[in-house]
Amino acid sequence: MIVILEKNITDKKMDEIISLLEENMFSVYKSSSEEEVILHVSGGKPGFNSKNLKHLEGIADVIKTDESFKLSGRKNKNENTLITLPGYEGVEIGGNGIAIIAGPCSVENEKQIFEIAELVAKCGARILRGGAFKPRSSPYSFQGLGADGLKLIRKAADTFKLAVVTEVMDTRHVDLIEEYTDIFQVGSRNMQNYPLLKELGKRKKPVLLKRGFAARIEEWLLSAEYILSGGNEGVILCERGIRTFENFTRNTFDLSAIPVIHQKSHLPIAADPSHATGLRQRVIPMARAAVAAGADAIMVEVHNNPQHALSDGPQALEPDQFCLLLSQLKRIAEVIDRKII
Amino acid sequence: MIVILEKNITDKKMDEIISLLEENMFSVYKSSSEEEVILHVSGGKPGFNSKNLKHLEGIADVIKTDESFKLSGRKNKNENTLITLPGYEGVEIGGNGIAIIAGPCSVENEKQIFEIAELVAKCGARILRGGAFKPRSSPYSFQGLGADGLKLIRKAADTFKLAVVTEVMDTRHVDLIEEYTDIFQVGSRNMQNYPLLKELGKRKKPVLLKRGFAARIEEWLLSAEYILSGGNEGVILCERGIRTFENFTRNTFDLSAIPVIHQKSHLPIAADPSHATGLRQRVIPMARAAVAAGADAIMVEVHNNPQHALSDGPQALEPDQFCLLLSQLKRIAEVIDRKII
Amino acid sequence: MIVILEKNITDKKMDEIISLLEENMFSVYKSSSEEEVILHVSGGKPGFNSKNLKHLEGIADVIKTDESFKLSGRKNKNENTLITLPGYEGVEIGGNGIAIIAGPCSVENEKQIFEIAELVAKCGARILRGGAFKPRSSPYSFQGLGADGLKLIRKAADTFKLAVVTEVMDTRHVDLIEEYTDIFQVGSRNMQNYPLLKELGKRKKPVLLKRGFAARIEEWLLSAEYILSGGNEGVILCERGIRTFENFTRNTFDLSAIPVIHQKSHLPIAADPSHATGLRQRVIPMARAAVAAGADAIMVEVHNNPQHALSDGPQALEPDQFCLLLSQLKRIAEVIDRKII
Amino acid sequence: MIVILEKNITDKKMDEIISLLEENMFSVYKSSSEEEVILHVSGGKPGFNSKNLKHLEGIADVIKTDESFKLSGRKNKNENTLITLPGYEGVEIGGNGIAIIAGPCSVENEKQIFEIAELVAKCGARILRGGAFKPRSSPYSFQGLGADGLKLIRKAADTFKLAVVTEVMDTRHVDLIEEYTDIFQVGSRNMQNYPLLKELGKRKKPVLLKRGFAARIEEWLLSAEYILSGGNEGVILCERGIRTFENFTRNTFDLSAIPVIHQKSHLPIAADPSHATGLRQRVIPMARAAVAAGADAIMVEVHNNPQHALSDGPQALEPDQFCLLLSQLKRIAEVIDRKII
C-alpha cells in the first residue's frame, strides 16, 4: 500500500500518521522526492479498512496494489477455469470450444419446451435455457411456472440429451432448483444478492453469473468471489448488456468486457445478445460479434412458433435464423482457431 | 393504447393487424390524418403483453397511456401516504414534518450503539439507524454482527425511546428482523430482489425502500408496487445516489428525484446524503439541499468517536456537526413551511 | 401528432386545448375509448414547437410520429449512401466493401508519417488517418503540428497512393484543411459544434462524423442532418465508444449502434476500436467484432516503431499486428458475404 | 510519480524500466516491501507523456500525484476568485453574495426582452441572460436572432441597469459578441471546443463555462484551464445537469458538484436549475436546493407571458413565481450566512 501525503503537510501531522499506522501494525517506510513524500506501507492489523485512511487530514491519496478479487483474478491462478458437466461428454465452457446455450425466455407449457428443446438439439447446441422463476419489473407480469416449469424443462432436456440452465432468485429455492438444473443462473438484478451467492458457493453445480446491468467489472468479479470463496469453483460470467443513456437500444452490449475478463480473470465468459439487444434482427450480428470478440459461450433465446409472433418475445430467434446463425458462428470461430460446441 | 402504423403500410397488412387485435379481444378504432394512420385500441385479453405488438411488421410504435405503477401512483390515490410508528407518538413520515433518521453504518458493539443512540436522541432525532446484516461488495469485508446486532440496536433504541430501522437482505431473515425493527430497510442492491419484496408485502411494518443505484424512477415505483400489492401500504422511498460517469463523487445524488416522486406518487421520499456523497464535508450541504428540495425524511450516519477517525467511515458526521446540521435544517424547513421532527 | 389528454380533464379545459390547437392552424380530430381520450392532430403553423404542448394543463402526453432526422433517415431514402473518393478508384464506403482507415494518432514528423503510410499501403489499406490539429483535454498537452502536419500527411499519402482523413475543429480552418484532405473528420467533442457542421455542409468533400462520447444515436443523426441539409451528402458516421460507469475500459464500445444505424439510416457507419478501447490487445478482438457486427469501415491506429513503445500510444497496433488483423478481418467479412478494401 | 511494478517482474525487466526512465531524465528511487516493489520517480523530460508508461511490460500501474488542473485548482491559489463587472457596482460572483442571473431562453423581439428585463430588475436581480446565437440539436429548429438579438438584449439591459450574459459558439463571432455582452457564456455542447476556449482566454471579459452534459468535473476544470492559461482569470463554472439513464427528468442535476468544486477549485460555481430540470415546477425546489448546497450564482429562465404558455418554454418561471422564489432564496442564504444579490 502506498500513502501519498499532502504537499503542505507539517512534520507533526506526518509523525502522527506514521504513529497511527504503526499502532495498527503496519511497517512504514518514508520516501521523499522533489515532487512528493510518500509512505510505503505493508502489513497491518487484520480487518483494518484502509479505505478510511484516505480521508485523514494530511493524506492526499492511498493506493492499494492488491486486486480485490483474489480467487477470480488471473494473478493467483493463471490457467483458464474449464467447466464440465457430469453426464454431458464434450460439453465444456472455458476451453477451446464455444458453447451454445439456447431456449425460450420462460418455460410456458410442455409442447413449447419440447418443441424448442428438439430444435436446439437438432441445430447442434447442447445446453437448454428456460426460466421457471422469472424476475419481472412489475408484480403484474407473468412470474413463471415455478416448480412445474422446472419439471418440464428437465424432462424436455433429458429427452433430447441437453444440459439445463435455469434461474434461481430466492435462497429458499436453491435446494429445489438444484434437483432439476445442471447450471444455476443468477440474473442481472441478483448479481449483488449476497445471501444467494453465499448459498450457491456451498453447492457443487456451476453458476452462470450474469453481470448486473450497472455493475462495474470489478464488482462482477467480487460477486464471483462470493461463490468461489464458498468452495464452488464453477463460475461462468455472462455479459448481457449494461445501462447507459442510449435509448434506441434496450441495453448497451459491452463486448469489450470480453477481452477485459480474459485479461483479469481465469473464469470463462459467456455473452447473451438476446437480452442485450432485445430484437432478433440485432441478436444475429451481435452474436457474431461476441464470438469474434472471444466469448466462451453464447446464450440466445429461440422460439418454436414463427406464425404467432405475438406470444413470443421480440428477441427470440426463429428456428431457421437459429440454425443459420450457428453456421455463421462456426466459420467465425475458425478464424480465431476455435470451434462451436 | 394507441398503435401507430408505418407510413407505407399496405391495406392487406393493416387488415391483418386489425384482425389480430380483434382476435385478442381489443376494440379497434382507426383514425387517419395527413400525417399518419393510427389505431385507437382498448380492452384486450387479460395477460396480453402489448409490448410485443411494437415489433410486428407494419407497426411503427405502440403507446400505452396507463402508468405501470398503479398503487404507488398519484393518479389512483391523490392524498399523501402518511406513515406512523405505533408507540412513537409524533413520529410520522409523509406529513408536514421532516423526520431525521440517524445512527452508525453498522452496529459494532454495545458501547458504540448506546453512545450514538444517546447522541441521536439528544440532538432531537427520533429514529435510529444501524446495520446488523450488511451487504458488502467483497466477501472479505465485515458482514455485520447479525442477530446480536439486532438485539443491541433494539436495546439502545428502547433506552433512548427511539424507533429502529435496519436492513433485511434475505427472505429467510424477515421473521427474525421483524421482531427487532420498527421499519425494514431494503438496500440499493436489493431493490429488485422480488422474493424479498413479496415477503415484505405480507408484513405490517413499513419498508424504507432505497433506490437501486442504477434504477430509473419508474422501476423504483414498480418495486414499491410489489410491496403495496402484497397488502403492506407503508413504503418510504429513499434516494441514495445513482451511478454515473463522474468519479470525483461516490455517487451522483439525484435530488431532482424528490419533486418527481412528489408529482408521480403519494409515497413519502427520504434522502440519504451519507451514502450518496461518502464524505462528511459533503453530507452537510447536501442534507441542507435535500430539505430545500422537499425531502420528507433525512437519513444520515453519525459516529461517537471523533478522536478515532480510522474506525469510523469517512461519511459519518461528528457529534457536533450533527447537532449543528439539525439546527440549519430546522431553519430551511421553515422557509417552506415545514418542520423537523 | 397525437395528443393524449389527462383522464380527469374537464370539458372546458378540453375545449380550450382544441381551440388553442386550431388557432395554431392544426386540424384536430377527437377519438375516445374506454381507456383514454386522444386528439389526432395534423398540420400546424410552421415553426410551432409542439414540445411545449406537452406541459399544458390537461395534456398527459404528446406523441410525434415523424422522425426528427429526415435526410439521414432511411424512411426518406431507402438505398444506402455510397461514398466514393475522386482519384481513388475502388475506394468506397457504404457498399459491399469494408474500408480500412489506418495511421498514427498525430502526425509527428516526416519520417514517422512516411514509414506508417508505407506500412498502411503495404498491408492493403487505402486510406491514411493522422491528426494535424488535435483536440486535447489539457491545454498543456501537444496540440498537433497544424498546417505543417497537413502538408506532411498529404505528401506521404500521395507517395503511397492513399486517401487522407484528418480532423477539423475550428470554422476558421475549414478552407485550409480542405486543401489537403480527402475526408474531413469531426471529432467526438465537436459532434454538436453546429457552426462547424454548417460550414462543412457547404463543402463537397465527405465528412467522417464521430459520435459524441455521450451522444444518443438520434442526436448523432441530427448532427449528420446539419451537414446533409447544407447540401453535402457525404456523411460517414463513426462509432468510437461511449462514456459509461465502467472504469476498466476507456470507453464502452457500442457495437450495437451498428445494426441500429443500418436500420434507421442509409448512411455508412465506421467503427474505431483504437479510441474505443485504448489498448492494442483489445483493439484486435474489437476490430474483428466490429466487422462481424456489420461495420462499413474500420479505423485503427498503427505505429512504425515497435522498439520505442514509450513514444507511441498504447492503442496503436504494431506493424505485424496490423497485417495479421487485416487477414482475420478478410475471413470474417467473407462469412457475411463482404470483402475488405 | 509512483511506478508500481508487476509482482512477478524479472530483475532484467526492472533494470530495463529503470534505464528507460533515467534516459528520459527521471530520478528513480526503488522501494521494496513485502507487498510490492515501487519506483519513486521525479523530474523527467518536458513533454514526456507518462500515461504511456502504464502500458509497458512489467509495470502494473503509474500514479501521478499532481492534479492536472493547475491554474483552476485550489492547491495553487487558495483564496476564492472574485469576479466583478466594471460598471455594475455590487455585482460580484464568488464572494459572500449569491448572484441571480435571469432572463429568457432566447431573445425573440424587443417587446419580449424589455418586459423580461424590467421584471428581472424589479424582483431585484442584476444580470440578464438571453440567447442570440442558439445551439439546437436539430438544424430545423429556431437558431436565434443573431446580431439583432445582441443589440436588443444590450439595449434592454442598459435601460434597466442590468449586466448581460449571452452565448458564443463560433470563434468567428467572439469579436461581435464581446461588443455587446458583459459575460461570455460557453454552452454545454461547447465545453470542449478548444479553439473557442483559447480565443476567450485572450479576452478580458469573464466567461460562464457550462459543464458539458457528460463531462467529469476534472475535464470541466481542464476546460477552465484553457481559458485561464490564455490570461483570462474570470471563469465562472456553471452546473446545468448531466446525462444519466434516468428518463423522468431531462437531466440529472448534479448538485454534489458544488461542494466538490469548492473543495478542488477557487473558481465560483453557478447552478442552472432551468436547463437541468426542464419544468418550472421542478425549477423552484431545485433552485432552493442549489443555494442550500452552496452555489455562488443561480441562473434561471423567466418569461413575461403567463397567458400564452405555448410560446414560452416549459421551464421558464412565471413572473410571480420568480419574485416568490427570490424571497425564499434570501431566507435560505441567511441560514448559511450569505445573501442574495
CSV table of C-alpha atoms in Angstrom, one decimal, chain B residues 1-2 4 6-7 27 29 31-38 40-43 63 65-66 75 243-245, chain C residues 1-2 4 6-7 27 29 31-38 40-43 63 65-66 75 243-245:
chain,number,residue,atom,x,y,z
B,1,MET,CA,-53.5,2.2,-26.1
B,2,ILE,CA,-52.5,3.8,-29.4
B,4,ILE,CA,-49.2,4.0,-34.8
B,6,GLU,CA,-45.9,2.5,-40.6
B,7,LYS,CA,-46.5,5.2,-43.2
B,27,SER,CA,-61.8,-2.8,-29.6
B,29,TYR,CA,-60.9,2.3,-34.0
B,31,SER,CA,-58.1,7.3,-37.3
B,32,SER,CA,-56.3,8.8,-40.3
B,33,SER,CA,-54.8,12.2,-40.8
B,34,GLU,CA,-52.5,13.5,-43.5
B,35,GLU,CA,-49.6,12.7,-41.3
B,36,GLU,CA,-50.3,9.2,-40.0
B,37,VAL,CA,-52.8,6.4,-39.5
B,38,ILE,CA,-53.3,5.2,-36.0
B,40,HIS,CA,-57.1,3.7,-31.1
B,41,VAL,CA,-57.3,0.4,-29.2
B,42,SER,CA,-58.9,-0.6,-25.9
B,43,GLY,CA,-59.7,-3.7,-23.9
B,63,ILE,CA,-48.2,4.0,-26.9
B,65,THR,CA,-51.3,5.5,-21.7
B,66,ASP,CA,-51.6,3.8,-18.3
B,75,LYS,CA,-53.4,9.0,-10.2
B,243,ARG,CA,-24.2,5.7,-10.6
B,244,THR,CA,-22.9,7.9,-13.3
B,245,PHE,CA,-19.6,8.6,-15.1
C,1,MET,CA,-49.1,14.1,-33.9
C,2,ILE,CA,-51.2,12.5,-31.1
C,4,ILE,CA,-53.2,12.3,-25.1
C,6,GLU,CA,-55.4,13.6,-18.9
C,7,LYS,CA,-58.1,11.2,-17.7
C,27,SER,CA,-56.6,20.1,-37.8
C,29,TYR,CA,-59.9,15.0,-34.6
C,31,SER,CA,-61.1,10.0,-30.5
C,32,SER,CA,-62.4,8.5,-27.3
C,33,SER,CA,-62.1,4.9,-25.9
C,34,GLU,CA,-62.9,3.5,-22.5
C,35,GLU,CA,-59.3,3.9,-21.7
C,36,GLU,CA,-58.4,7.4,-22.9
C,37,VAL,CA,-59.3,10.4,-24.9
C,38,ILE,CA,-56.9,11.5,-27.6
C,40,HIS,CA,-55.4,13.2,-33.5
C,41,VAL,CA,-53.7,16.3,-34.8
C,42,SER,CA,-52.1,17.3,-38.1
C,43,GLY,CA,-50.8,20.4,-39.8
C,63,ILE,CA,-46.5,11.8,-29.4
C,65,THR,CA,-44.7,10.3,-35.3
C,66,ASP,CA,-42.1,11.9,-37.5
C,75,LYS,CA,-37.6,6.4,-44.4
C,243,ARG,CA,-19.0,7.1,-21.7
C,244,THR,CA,-20.4,4.8,-19.0
C,245,PHE,CA,-19.7,4.0,-15.4
